[in-house]
Coordinates of C-alpha atoms in Angstrom, one line a residue:
Chain A
X1 CA -15.6 -38.4 24.5
X2 CA -17.5 -36.3 22.5
X3 CA -21.1 -37.1 21.5
X4 CA -21.6 -37.6 17.5
X5 CA -23.6 -34.7 17.8
X6 CA -20.8 -32.3 18.4
X7 CA -17.7 -33.8 16.1
X8 CA -17.6 -33.2 13.0
X9 CA -15.6 -35.8 10.5
X10 CA -14.3 -34.4 7.0
X11 CA -13.5 -37.4 5.1
X12 CA -11.9 -34.6 2.1
X13 CA -10.6 -31.6 1.7
X14 CA -13.7 -30.8 -0.8
X15 CA -16.3 -31.6 2.1
X16 CA -14.6 -28.5 3.6
X17 CA -16.3 -26.4 0.9
X18 CA -19.6 -28.1 0.7
X19 CA -22.7 -25.2 3.0
X20 CA -22.9 -28.0 5.4
X21 CA -20.0 -29.0 6.3
X22 CA -18.8 -25.7 6.6
X23 CA -22.0 -24.3 8.9
X24 CA -21.1 -27.4 11.1
X25 CA -17.5 -26.8 11.5
X26 CA -18.5 -23.3 12.6
X27 CA -21.2 -24.5 14.6
X28 CA -18.6 -27.1 16.5
X29 CA -16.0 -23.9 16.7
X30 CA -18.8 -22.1 18.7
X31 CA -19.5 -24.2 21.1
X32 CA -16.6 -26.3 21.9
X33 CA -16.9 -29.4 19.5
X34 CA -14.6 -31.5 17.3
X35 CA -13.6 -31.6 14.0
X36 CA -11.4 -34.9 12.8
X37 CA -9.6 -34.0 9.7
X38 CA -9.4 -37.4 8.5
X39 CA -5.6 -38.3 6.5
X40 CA -7.4 -38.5 3.0
X41 CA -7.8 -34.6 3.7
X42 CA -3.9 -34.1 4.3
X43 CA -2.9 -36.8 1.1
X44 CA -5.2 -34.3 -1.0
X45 CA -3.1 -31.2 -0.2
X46 CA -0.4 -31.3 -2.6
X47 CA 2.4 -28.3 -2.6
X48 CA 0.6 -27.0 -5.4
X49 CA -2.8 -27.9 -4.0
X50 CA -2.6 -25.7 -1.1
X51 CA -5.6 -25.0 1.7
X52 CA -6.7 -21.7 2.4
X53 CA -8.6 -20.3 5.6
X54 CA -11.3 -22.8 6.4
X55 CA -14.5 -21.7 4.0
X56 CA -12.5 -19.7 1.6
X57 CA -11.0 -22.6 -0.6
X58 CA -7.1 -22.2 -2.0
X59 CA -4.8 -19.8 -2.7
X60 CA -3.5 -20.7 -6.0
X61 CA -2.2 -24.1 -7.3
X62 CA -3.8 -25.8 -10.4
X63 CA -0.1 -25.1 -11.9
X64 CA 1.8 -27.6 -13.3
X65 CA 2.5 -27.2 -17.0
X66 CA 1.7 -23.8 -17.8
X67 CA -0.6 -22.8 -16.3
X68 CA -2.0 -21.1 -13.0
X69 CA -5.6 -21.2 -11.7
X70 CA -6.0 -18.5 -8.6
X71 CA -8.4 -18.6 -5.5
X72 CA -8.9 -15.1 -5.3
X73 CA -11.5 -15.0 -2.4
X74 CA -8.8 -15.2 0.1
X75 CA -5.7 -13.8 1.0
X76 CA -3.6 -16.6 0.3
X77 CA -5.0 -15.9 -3.3
X78 CA -4.6 -12.5 -3.2
X79 CA -0.9 -13.0 -1.8
X80 CA -0.3 -15.1 -5.1
X81 CA -1.7 -12.9 -7.0
X82 CA 0.5 -10.0 -6.2
X83 CA 3.6 -12.5 -5.8
X84 CA 2.6 -12.7 -9.8
X85 CA 2.9 -9.5 -10.2
X86 CA 6.5 -9.2 -8.3
X87 CA 7.7 -12.3 -10.5
X88 CA 6.9 -9.7 -13.3
X89 CA 8.3 -7.3 -12.3
X90 CA 11.6 -8.6 -10.8
X91 CA 12.1 -10.7 -14.1
X92 CA 12.3 -7.7 -16.1
X93 CA 14.3 -5.6 -13.9
X94 CA 16.9 -8.8 -13.7
X95 CA 16.6 -9.1 -17.4
X96 CA 17.2 -5.3 -17.7
X97 CA 20.7 -5.7 -15.7
X98 CA 21.8 -8.2 -17.6
X99 CA 20.8 -6.3 -21.3
X100 CA 23.7 -5.4 -23.5
X101 CA 22.1 -1.5 -22.9
X102 CA 22.7 -1.6 -19.9
X103 CA 26.0 -0.1 -18.8
X104 CA 24.8 2.9 -21.8
X105 CA 22.5 4.2 -19.6
X106 CA 23.0 7.4 -17.8
X107 CA 24.0 7.2 -14.1
X108 CA 20.7 8.2 -12.7
X109 CA 18.9 5.5 -14.8
X110 CA 21.2 2.8 -13.9
X111 CA 20.7 3.4 -9.8
X112 CA 17.0 3.6 -10.7
X113 CA 17.0 0.4 -12.3
X114 CA 19.4 -1.0 -9.8
X115 CA 17.4 0.0 -7.1
X116 CA 14.0 -1.4 -8.7
X117 CA 15.5 -4.8 -9.2
X118 CA 16.4 -4.8 -5.7
X119 CA 13.0 -4.0 -4.5
X120 CA 11.2 -6.1 -6.5
X121 CA 13.2 -9.2 -6.1
X122 CA 12.9 -8.5 -1.9
X123 CA 9.3 -8.2 -3.0
X124 CA 9.0 -11.7 -4.4
X125 CA 11.3 -13.7 -2.3
X126 CA 9.5 -12.2 0.7
X127 CA 6.1 -13.2 -0.7
X128 CA 7.3 -16.6 -1.4
X129 CA 8.5 -17.3 1.9
X130 CA 5.2 -15.4 3.1
X131 CA 2.9 -18.3 1.3
X132 CA 5.5 -20.6 1.8
X133 CA 3.9 -24.4 0.4
X134 CA 0.8 -22.0 -0.9
X135 CA 2.7 -20.2 -3.7
X136 CA 2.2 -20.5 -7.1
X137 CA 5.0 -21.9 -9.2
X138 CA 7.8 -19.9 -10.8
X139 CA 6.4 -17.9 -13.8
X140 CA 8.1 -18.7 -17.0
X141 CA 9.0 -15.8 -18.8
X142 CA 9.0 -15.2 -22.8
X143 CA 12.6 -14.9 -24.0
X144 CA 11.7 -13.3 -27.1
X145 CA 9.2 -10.6 -25.6
X146 CA 12.1 -9.6 -22.6
X147 CA 14.6 -9.5 -25.3
X148 CA 12.5 -7.0 -27.3
X149 CA 11.8 -5.0 -24.0
X150 CA 15.8 -4.9 -23.6
X151 CA 16.9 -3.7 -26.2
X152 CA 17.0 0.1 -26.1
X153 CA 16.8 2.8 -23.3
X154 CA 13.4 4.0 -24.3
X155 CA 11.4 0.4 -24.3
X156 CA 13.1 -0.4 -20.6
X157 CA 11.8 3.0 -19.4
X158 CA 8.5 2.5 -21.5
X159 CA 8.4 -1.6 -20.1
X160 CA 9.3 0.2 -16.8
X161 CA 6.7 2.5 -16.6
X162 CA 3.5 0.4 -17.7
X163 CA 4.3 -2.2 -14.9
X164 CA 4.9 -0.2 -12.0
X165 CA 1.3 1.7 -12.9
X166 CA 0.1 -1.7 -13.3
X167 CA 1.2 -2.5 -9.9
X168 CA -0.2 0.3 -8.1
X169 CA -3.4 -0.3 -9.9
X170 CA -3.5 -4.0 -8.4
X171 CA -2.4 -3.1 -5.0
X172 CA -5.0 -0.5 -4.8
X173 CA -7.7 -2.7 -6.6
X174 CA -6.8 -5.9 -4.5
X175 CA -5.9 -4.3 -0.8
X176 CA -10.1 -4.2 0.1
X177 CA -10.6 -7.9 -0.5
X178 CA -7.3 -9.1 1.9
X179 CA -9.4 -10.2 5.2
X180 CA -6.1 -9.6 7.7
X181 CA -5.2 -6.3 8.8
X182 CA -1.8 -7.7 9.2
X183 CA -1.9 -8.7 5.2
X184 CA -3.2 -5.8 4.8
X185 CA -0.5 -3.5 6.3
X186 CA 2.1 -5.5 4.3
X187 CA 0.3 -4.5 0.9
X188 CA 0.4 -1.1 2.1
X189 CA 3.8 -1.2 2.7
X190 CA 4.7 -2.4 -0.9
X191 CA 2.2 -0.2 -2.8
X192 CA 3.6 2.7 -1.9
X193 CA 7.1 1.8 -2.7
X194 CA 5.8 1.0 -6.1
X195 CA 3.9 4.3 -6.3
X196 CA 7.4 6.0 -5.8
X197 CA 8.9 3.7 -8.8
X198 CA 6.2 4.5 -10.6
X199 CA 6.3 8.3 -10.3
X200 CA 10.4 8.2 -11.0
X201 CA 10.2 6.5 -14.2
X202 CA 7.4 9.1 -15.1
X203 CA 9.5 11.7 -14.3
X204 CA 12.8 10.2 -15.9
X205 CA 10.7 9.6 -19.4
X206 CA 9.4 12.9 -19.2
X207 CA 12.9 14.8 -19.2
X208 CA 13.6 13.1 -22.3
X209 CA 10.4 14.0 -23.9
X210 CA 7.3 12.2 -23.3
X211 CA 4.5 14.0 -23.9
X212 CA 2.4 15.1 -20.5
X213 CA 3.0 17.5 -17.6
X214 CA 4.1 16.5 -14.2
X215 CA 4.2 13.2 -15.2
X216 CA 5.4 11.8 -11.8
X217 CA 1.0 11.9 -10.8
X218 CA -0.1 13.5 -14.3
X219 CA -3.9 14.0 -15.1
X220 CA -3.6 10.9 -17.2
X221 CA -2.9 9.1 -14.3
X222 CA -4.9 10.8 -11.3
X223 CA -8.2 11.5 -11.6
X224 CA -10.5 14.7 -10.7
X225 CA -10.7 13.6 -7.2
X226 CA -7.1 13.1 -6.7
X227 CA -7.6 9.6 -6.4
X228 CA -4.5 7.5 -8.4
X229 CA -5.2 4.3 -10.7
X230 CA -7.0 1.2 -9.0
X231 CA -8.2 -2.3 -11.5
X232 CA -9.7 -5.2 -10.4
X233 CA -7.9 -8.7 -10.6
X234 CA -9.3 -9.3 -13.6
X235 CA -8.3 -6.4 -15.7
X236 CA -4.7 -6.3 -14.4
X237 CA -4.4 -9.8 -15.5
X238 CA -5.9 -9.5 -18.6
X239 CA -3.1 -6.7 -19.0
X240 CA -0.4 -9.2 -18.0
X241 CA -1.5 -11.5 -20.3
X242 CA -1.4 -8.2 -23.4
X243 CA 2.4 -8.1 -22.4
X244 CA 3.0 -11.6 -23.9
X245 CA 5.7 -11.6 -20.6
X246 CA 4.7 -14.5 -19.1
X247 CA 4.2 -17.5 -20.5
X248 CA 2.4 -19.0 -17.8
X249 CA -1.3 -18.5 -18.4
X250 CA -3.1 -17.2 -15.2
X251 CA -6.4 -17.2 -14.9
X252 CA -8.8 -16.5 -11.8
X253 CA -10.4 -20.2 -10.4
X254 CA -12.5 -18.6 -7.7
X255 CA -13.1 -14.8 -7.9
X256 CA -12.8 -12.0 -4.9
X257 CA -15.2 -12.2 -2.2
X258 CA -16.7 -9.0 -2.3
X259 CA -18.0 -6.3 -4.1
X260 CA -15.6 -5.0 -7.2
X261 CA -15.4 -1.3 -8.1
X262 CA -15.2 1.0 -10.8
X263 CA -11.8 0.7 -12.7
X264 CA -9.5 3.6 -13.0
X265 CA -7.0 2.2 -15.3
X266 CA -3.7 3.7 -16.2
X267 CA -3.5 4.5 -19.9
X268 CA -2.4 1.7 -22.3
X269 CA -0.7 3.8 -24.9
X270 CA 2.5 5.5 -23.3
Chain B
X1 CA -8.5 -28.4 -8.3
X2 CA -11.2 -25.4 -9.1
X3 CA -12.7 -24.5 -5.9
X4 CA -15.7 -23.2 -7.4
X5 CA -18.0 -24.5 -5.2
X6 CA -17.0 -21.6 -2.5
X7 CA -18.6 -19.4 -4.8
X8 CA -22.2 -18.1 -3.2
X9 CA -25.1 -18.6 -4.9
X10 CA -28.6 -16.6 -4.2
X11 CA -29.4 -20.1 -2.8
X12 CA -27.5 -20.5 0.2
X13 CA -28.5 -18.8 3.4
X14 CA -26.7 -15.9 5.2
X15 CA -24.7 -18.1 7.4
X16 CA -23.1 -19.4 4.5
X17 CA -22.6 -15.9 2.8
X18 CA -21.2 -14.6 5.7
X19 CA -18.9 -17.3 7.3
X20 CA -16.1 -17.3 5.0
X21 CA -15.5 -13.9 5.4
X22 CA -15.6 -13.8 8.9
X23 CA -13.9 -17.0 9.6
X24 CA -10.4 -15.8 10.0
X25 CA -11.9 -12.9 12.3
X26 CA -13.6 -15.3 14.4
X27 CA -10.7 -17.2 15.0
X28 CA -8.6 -14.5 16.0
X29 CA -11.1 -13.1 18.3
X30 CA -11.2 -16.4 20.1
X31 CA -7.9 -15.9 20.7
X32 CA -8.3 -12.0 21.5
X33 CA -11.1 -13.0 23.9
X34 CA -8.5 -16.3 25.3
X35 CA -5.8 -14.0 26.0
X36 CA -7.9 -11.3 27.7
X37 CA -8.4 -8.4 25.0
X38 CA -11.6 -6.3 25.3
X39 CA -14.1 -6.7 22.5
X40 CA -17.7 -5.3 22.3
X41 CA -19.8 -6.3 25.2
X42 CA -22.5 -8.1 22.9
X43 CA -19.9 -10.6 21.4
X44 CA -18.4 -11.7 25.0
X45 CA -22.1 -11.7 26.4
X46 CA -23.0 -14.2 22.8
X47 CA -19.7 -16.4 23.5
X48 CA -20.1 -16.3 27.1
X49 CA -23.2 -18.1 27.1
X50 CA -22.0 -19.9 24.4
X51 CA -24.7 -18.8 21.5
X52 CA -23.0 -18.9 17.7
X53 CA -25.6 -16.8 16.4
X54 CA -25.6 -14.2 19.4
X55 CA -21.8 -13.8 18.8
X56 CA -22.2 -14.0 15.0
X57 CA -24.5 -11.8 15.0
X58 CA -22.4 -9.5 17.2
X59 CA -19.4 -10.1 15.5
X60 CA -20.8 -9.2 12.0
X61 CA -21.8 -5.6 13.3
X62 CA -18.4 -5.9 14.9
X63 CA -16.6 -6.2 11.7
X64 CA -18.7 -5.0 9.3
X65 CA -21.0 -2.9 10.6
X66 CA -20.1 -1.0 13.5
X67 CA -16.4 0.8 13.0
X68 CA -18.5 3.8 12.0
X69 CA -17.1 5.8 14.6
X70 CA -13.8 4.5 13.9
X71 CA -14.0 4.8 9.9
X72 CA -15.6 8.2 10.9
X73 CA -12.5 9.3 13.4
X74 CA -9.8 8.6 10.3
X75 CA -11.9 9.9 7.5
X76 CA -11.8 13.3 10.2
X77 CA -8.0 13.0 10.9
X78 CA -7.2 12.3 7.3
X79 CA -9.1 15.9 6.5
X80 CA -6.9 17.2 8.7
X81 CA -3.8 16.2 7.5
X82 CA -5.3 17.2 3.6
X83 CA -5.6 20.7 5.0
X84 CA -2.6 21.5 6.1
X85 CA -0.8 20.1 3.3
X86 CA -3.1 22.3 1.1
X87 CA -2.6 25.2 3.0
X88 CA 1.0 24.5 3.1
X89 CA 1.3 24.8 -0.4
X90 CA -1.3 27.7 -1.2
X91 CA 1.2 29.8 1.2
X92 CA 4.1 28.6 -1.0
X93 CA 2.4 29.4 -4.1
X94 CA 0.7 32.3 -2.7
X95 CA -2.5 31.4 -3.2
X96 CA -3.4 31.3 0.1
X97 CA -7.0 33.3 1.6
X98 CA -4.5 34.3 4.3
X99 CA -2.6 37.1 3.1
X100 CA 0.4 37.2 6.0
X101 CA 1.3 33.6 4.7
X102 CA 1.8 34.7 1.0
X103 CA 3.9 37.2 2.1
X104 CA 6.1 35.3 4.4
X105 CA 6.7 32.5 1.5
X106 CA 7.4 35.0 -1.1
X107 CA 11.3 34.8 -0.8
X108 CA 10.9 30.9 -1.4
X109 CA 8.8 31.3 -3.8
X110 CA 10.9 33.4 -6.5
X111 CA 13.7 31.1 -5.6
X112 CA 11.6 28.3 -6.6
X113 CA 10.2 30.0 -10.0
X114 CA 13.5 30.0 -11.1
X115 CA 14.2 26.2 -10.6
X116 CA 13.0 24.7 -14.0
X117 CA 9.5 23.0 -13.3
X118 CA 9.9 23.4 -9.8
X119 CA 6.6 26.0 -10.0
X120 CA 4.5 23.6 -11.7
X121 CA 5.3 20.3 -8.9
X122 CA 4.5 22.3 -6.6
X123 CA 0.9 23.2 -8.2
X124 CA 0.1 19.6 -9.1
X125 CA 0.7 18.6 -5.5
X126 CA -1.7 21.7 -4.4
X127 CA -4.5 20.5 -7.1
X128 CA -4.0 16.8 -5.6
X129 CA -4.3 18.0 -2.0
X130 CA -7.4 20.5 -2.7
X131 CA -9.0 17.6 -4.2
X132 CA -8.3 15.0 -1.4
X133 CA -10.1 17.4 1.0
X134 CA -13.1 18.0 -1.1
X135 CA -13.3 13.8 -1.7
X136 CA -12.9 13.4 2.3
X137 CA -15.9 16.2 3.2
X138 CA -18.1 14.8 0.1
X139 CA -17.8 11.3 1.9
X140 CA -18.4 12.3 5.5
X141 CA -15.2 13.5 6.7
X142 CA -15.6 16.7 9.5
X143 CA -13.8 19.5 9.7
X144 CA -14.3 19.6 13.7
X145 CA -11.5 22.0 14.2
X146 CA -13.3 24.3 11.5
X147 CA -9.3 24.2 10.3
X148 CA -9.0 27.2 7.8
X149 CA -5.8 28.7 6.3
X150 CA -5.5 31.4 9.5
X151 CA -5.5 27.8 11.5
X152 CA -1.6 27.1 10.8
X153 CA 1.9 28.4 11.7
X154 CA 4.2 26.7 9.1
X155 CA 7.2 27.9 10.9
X156 CA 6.1 25.2 13.8
X157 CA 5.4 27.4 16.6
X158 CA 1.4 27.0 17.1
X159 CA 0.9 30.7 16.1
X160 CA 3.7 32.4 17.8
X161 CA 5.6 32.7 13.3
X162 CA 9.2 31.8 15.2
X163 CA 9.4 28.3 15.3
X164 CA 12.1 26.0 13.8
X165 CA 11.3 25.7 10.0
X166 CA 10.7 29.6 9.1
X167 CA 13.9 28.4 7.1
X168 CA 11.2 27.4 4.4
X169 CA 10.2 30.9 3.7
X170 CA 13.7 32.3 2.4
X171 CA 15.4 28.6 1.6
X172 CA 14.1 26.3 -1.3
X173 CA 16.2 23.6 0.0
X174 CA 14.9 23.8 2.9
X175 CA 11.5 23.9 2.0
X176 CA 12.0 21.2 -0.4
X177 CA 13.3 19.3 2.7
X178 CA 9.8 20.1 4.5
X179 CA 7.3 19.2 1.7
X180 CA 9.1 15.5 1.0
X181 CA 9.0 15.1 5.6
X182 CA 5.1 15.9 5.0
X183 CA 4.3 13.5 2.0
X184 CA 6.1 11.0 3.6
X185 CA 4.4 11.7 6.4
X186 CA 1.0 11.3 5.0
X187 CA 2.3 8.1 3.1
X188 CA 2.9 6.7 6.6
X189 CA 0.0 8.3 8.2
X190 CA -2.8 6.7 5.6
X191 CA -0.7 3.7 6.1
X192 CA -1.2 3.6 9.5
X193 CA -5.0 3.8 9.6
X194 CA -5.5 1.3 6.8
X195 CA -6.5 -1.3 8.9
X196 CA -9.1 0.6 10.7
X197 CA -10.6 0.8 7.6
X198 CA -10.8 -3.0 6.8
X199 CA -14.4 -3.1 7.5
X200 CA -15.4 -0.4 5.2
X201 CA -14.2 -1.5 2.0
X202 CA -15.1 1.9 0.0
X203 CA -13.2 4.2 2.1
X204 CA -10.2 1.9 2.6
X205 CA -9.7 1.4 -1.0
X206 CA -10.2 5.3 -1.6
X207 CA -7.7 5.8 1.1
X208 CA -5.4 3.6 -0.7
X209 CA -6.0 5.8 -3.6
X210 CA -4.7 9.1 -2.0
X211 CA -1.9 7.1 -0.2
X212 CA -0.3 6.0 -3.2
X213 CA -0.8 9.5 -4.9
X214 CA 1.3 10.8 -1.5
X215 CA 3.8 8.5 -2.3
X216 CA 4.1 10.1 -5.8
X217 CA 4.5 13.4 -4.2
X218 CA 7.3 12.1 -2.1
X219 CA 9.4 10.7 -4.5
X220 CA 9.0 13.6 -6.8
X221 CA 10.4 15.5 -4.1
X222 CA 13.0 12.8 -3.0
X223 CA 14.0 13.6 -6.9
X224 CA 14.2 17.2 -7.1
X225 CA 16.3 17.2 -4.0
X226 CA 18.7 14.5 -5.8
X227 CA 18.9 16.5 -9.1
X228 CA 19.8 20.0 -7.1
X229 CA 22.2 17.8 -4.7
X230 CA 23.8 15.3 -7.0
X231 CA 26.2 14.6 -4.4
X232 CA 23.3 13.5 -1.6
X233 CA 23.4 10.1 -2.5
X234 CA 21.3 9.2 0.4
X235 CA 18.4 10.6 -1.4
X236 CA 17.2 7.8 -4.4
X237 CA 16.6 9.0 -7.7
X238 CA 14.2 6.1 -7.4
X239 CA 12.5 8.0 -4.7
X240 CA 12.3 5.8 -2.0
X241 CA 12.9 5.9 1.7
X242 CA 16.7 4.5 3.0
X243 CA 17.4 3.8 6.4
X244 CA 15.2 5.7 9.4
X245 CA 14.9 8.4 11.6
X246 CA 17.1 11.5 10.3
X247 CA 19.4 9.6 8.0
X248 CA 15.9 8.6 6.2
X249 CA 15.5 12.4 5.7
X250 CA 18.4 13.0 3.8
X251 CA 19.0 16.8 5.4
X252 CA 22.7 16.4 5.0
X253 CA 22.8 19.5 2.2
X254 CA 20.9 21.7 5.3
X255 CA 23.5 24.1 6.9
X256 CA 22.9 23.8 11.0
X257 CA 19.7 22.2 11.0
X258 CA 18.0 23.3 14.1
X259 CA 17.9 20.9 16.8
X260 CA 14.1 20.7 16.4
X261 CA 14.0 20.6 13.0
X262 CA 16.7 17.3 13.6
X263 CA 14.2 16.2 16.3
X264 CA 11.4 16.4 14.5
X265 CA 12.8 14.4 10.9
X266 CA 13.9 12.0 13.7
X267 CA 10.0 11.6 14.6
X268 CA 9.0 11.5 11.2
X269 CA 11.2 9.0 10.1
X270 CA 11.6 6.9 13.3
X271 CA 8.4 5.9 15.5
X272 CA 7.8 2.6 16.9
X273 CA 8.4 0.9 13.6
X274 CA 10.9 3.2 12.0
X275 CA 11.5 3.4 8.1
X276 CA 14.9 1.3 9.0
X277 CA 12.5 -1.6 10.0
X278 CA 13.9 -4.8 8.4
X279 CA 10.9 -7.2 9.7
X280 CA 8.0 -7.8 7.7
X281 CA 5.9 -10.3 9.0
X282 CA 7.9 -12.3 11.5
X283 CA 10.6 -12.1 8.4
X284 CA 13.8 -10.4 8.5
X285 CA 13.3 -8.4 4.7
X286 CA 17.1 -8.3 4.6
X287 CA 18.1 -12.0 4.2
X288 CA 14.9 -13.3 2.2
X289 CA 16.2 -12.9 -1.1
X290 CA 19.0 -15.2 -0.6
X291 CA 20.9 -15.6 -3.6
X292 CA 18.3 -14.1 -5.7
X293 CA 20.4 -10.7 -5.4
X294 CA 24.0 -10.5 -6.3
X295 CA 26.3 -11.8 -3.5
X296 CA 28.1 -9.0 -1.9
X297 CA 25.1 -6.6 -1.8
X298 CA 24.3 -4.6 1.1
X299 CA 20.4 -6.2 1.2
X300 CA 19.4 -4.3 4.3
X301 CA 19.2 -0.3 2.7
X302 CA 17.4 -2.3 -0.2
X303 CA 15.1 -3.8 2.4
X304 CA 14.4 -0.9 4.0
X305 CA 13.7 0.9 0.7
X306 CA 11.8 -2.0 -0.3
X307 CA 8.9 -1.3 2.3
X308 CA 7.7 1.7 3.7
X309 CA 6.7 1.7 7.7
X310 CA 3.5 3.3 8.9
X311 CA 3.2 6.0 12.0
X312 CA 0.7 5.7 14.7
X313 CA -1.9 8.4 15.0
X314 CA -0.6 9.6 18.0
X315 CA 2.9 9.6 16.5
X316 CA 1.4 12.0 13.6
X317 CA -0.4 14.4 15.7
X318 CA 2.8 15.1 17.9
X319 CA 4.8 15.2 14.7
X320 CA 1.9 17.9 12.9
X321 CA 1.2 19.5 16.6
X322 CA 3.2 22.4 16.1
X323 CA 1.9 23.2 12.8
X324 CA -1.9 23.6 13.6
X325 CA -2.8 26.1 16.2
X326 CA -5.8 24.4 17.5
X327 CA -5.0 21.6 19.7
X328 CA -5.4 18.4 17.5
X329 CA -6.7 15.4 19.5

């Protein structure tokens, strides 16, 4: 039987976020002590109020209604952030395929749209399963905005370029906040696919007369050091909100643990 | 409910400050040590003597300070690949410092000039590889083999000049397949090294930003190949990679490819984690979408395309060594 000194009793989930409890928790882990989680801790953990790694806080939650608050201080929160973006992309491409103009698009563009829909749906569903009960709820999409964006070829391609470059920016900016190498690898596996998508859409738009040369990796997107775009989560979510695509309000409840870097944003006017 | 209490303040102790970040690592480390994995001697000693402060101090170095040798290795390795790519494109464009290389690629250069946009694309690729080389050098990478344009044999014969890739100097489609393979190798190489940079956030972010540029390059070349070979439908207009090994290269438009080239493509798109891999974080990505994708859709190709896969450093070295005259380590 462990002595009182070697036992830490956690009565409520909130206690875990307090410095003294966390320090004790760490100390006891180090010396083989006991940590007792009373039933009240689990009772406090609803499906929309997930527990993240110890000391890191939950990943998402605060959902319900029309709002989601992200705790970006741990991997669960960062993956939920990615999940939100993949939901946005998957929802958009699904709407493109269901739109009345889809059949009138060129064979090349149709092939690309089908591919992108498939990839983004797979990203979305994969992340949903990785997150399990910690996943944020399904985001609501603004039907009017979606209808406008899918009304014709040019708006479809412009929106796709915006979303793909935003996705690249987001993954490039958030990778440094992941603490688990397995999660970092998965994010890396996804971001290069988003970059391929972005290059394809940009190349298609160049052929259709969009201004710029070598747009697939144009000087508007790759800086003089040869580095791609990147945005911190707050800037990404601000852009997401500005698109008016998502009716669910996505906010940052807790900032990432770590130092933000200067943003290298994709152009807003494309 | 909000978890603002987890945000650090200036009044907290240093232990409070580092512990959220190291916690996962600590638990993983404990597991690793239990399983007999090697770890730093000081960390092992700290744990052996049940001294949390000692173990934590070692762990902090282990996870955030040290690793510098690993980061240095990644930087040096990335620099080698960037110099290789840069020198290849310079030779193709006729701007190499090695006159013989410019001469060798003159036939394919003339063919590229006849395809609208092809030269501009190659110039954009070369510009970025030059920028990447300069960036890496400015951020601590060391050209430890003193690589120059003269360090390469783009036929893949380590200096003999008669290797299996010689057709890239005279056939545009062969050159484009090589360029695609080089770019995809770059994507896979950076991806494989990301985990080794997790301790250095600045370098990690820069590497990710180079990595996605290489992905854009690869996608553009795949699109060029498809546009000039409309029936080559395994090469997707979306620029993504279907399948693994030789199938992922989409080499069906190359007549009688040398066996050594086929073997190279198998390695470039194969490896311990082939591009055909479907298992992501323990889940089969071909089945996760359930009814979210239309019934009847073959999800395996889509799931292969949706995730690019890493190569290990050893795999990359084996792939590119034939093009380097000096021995890579």
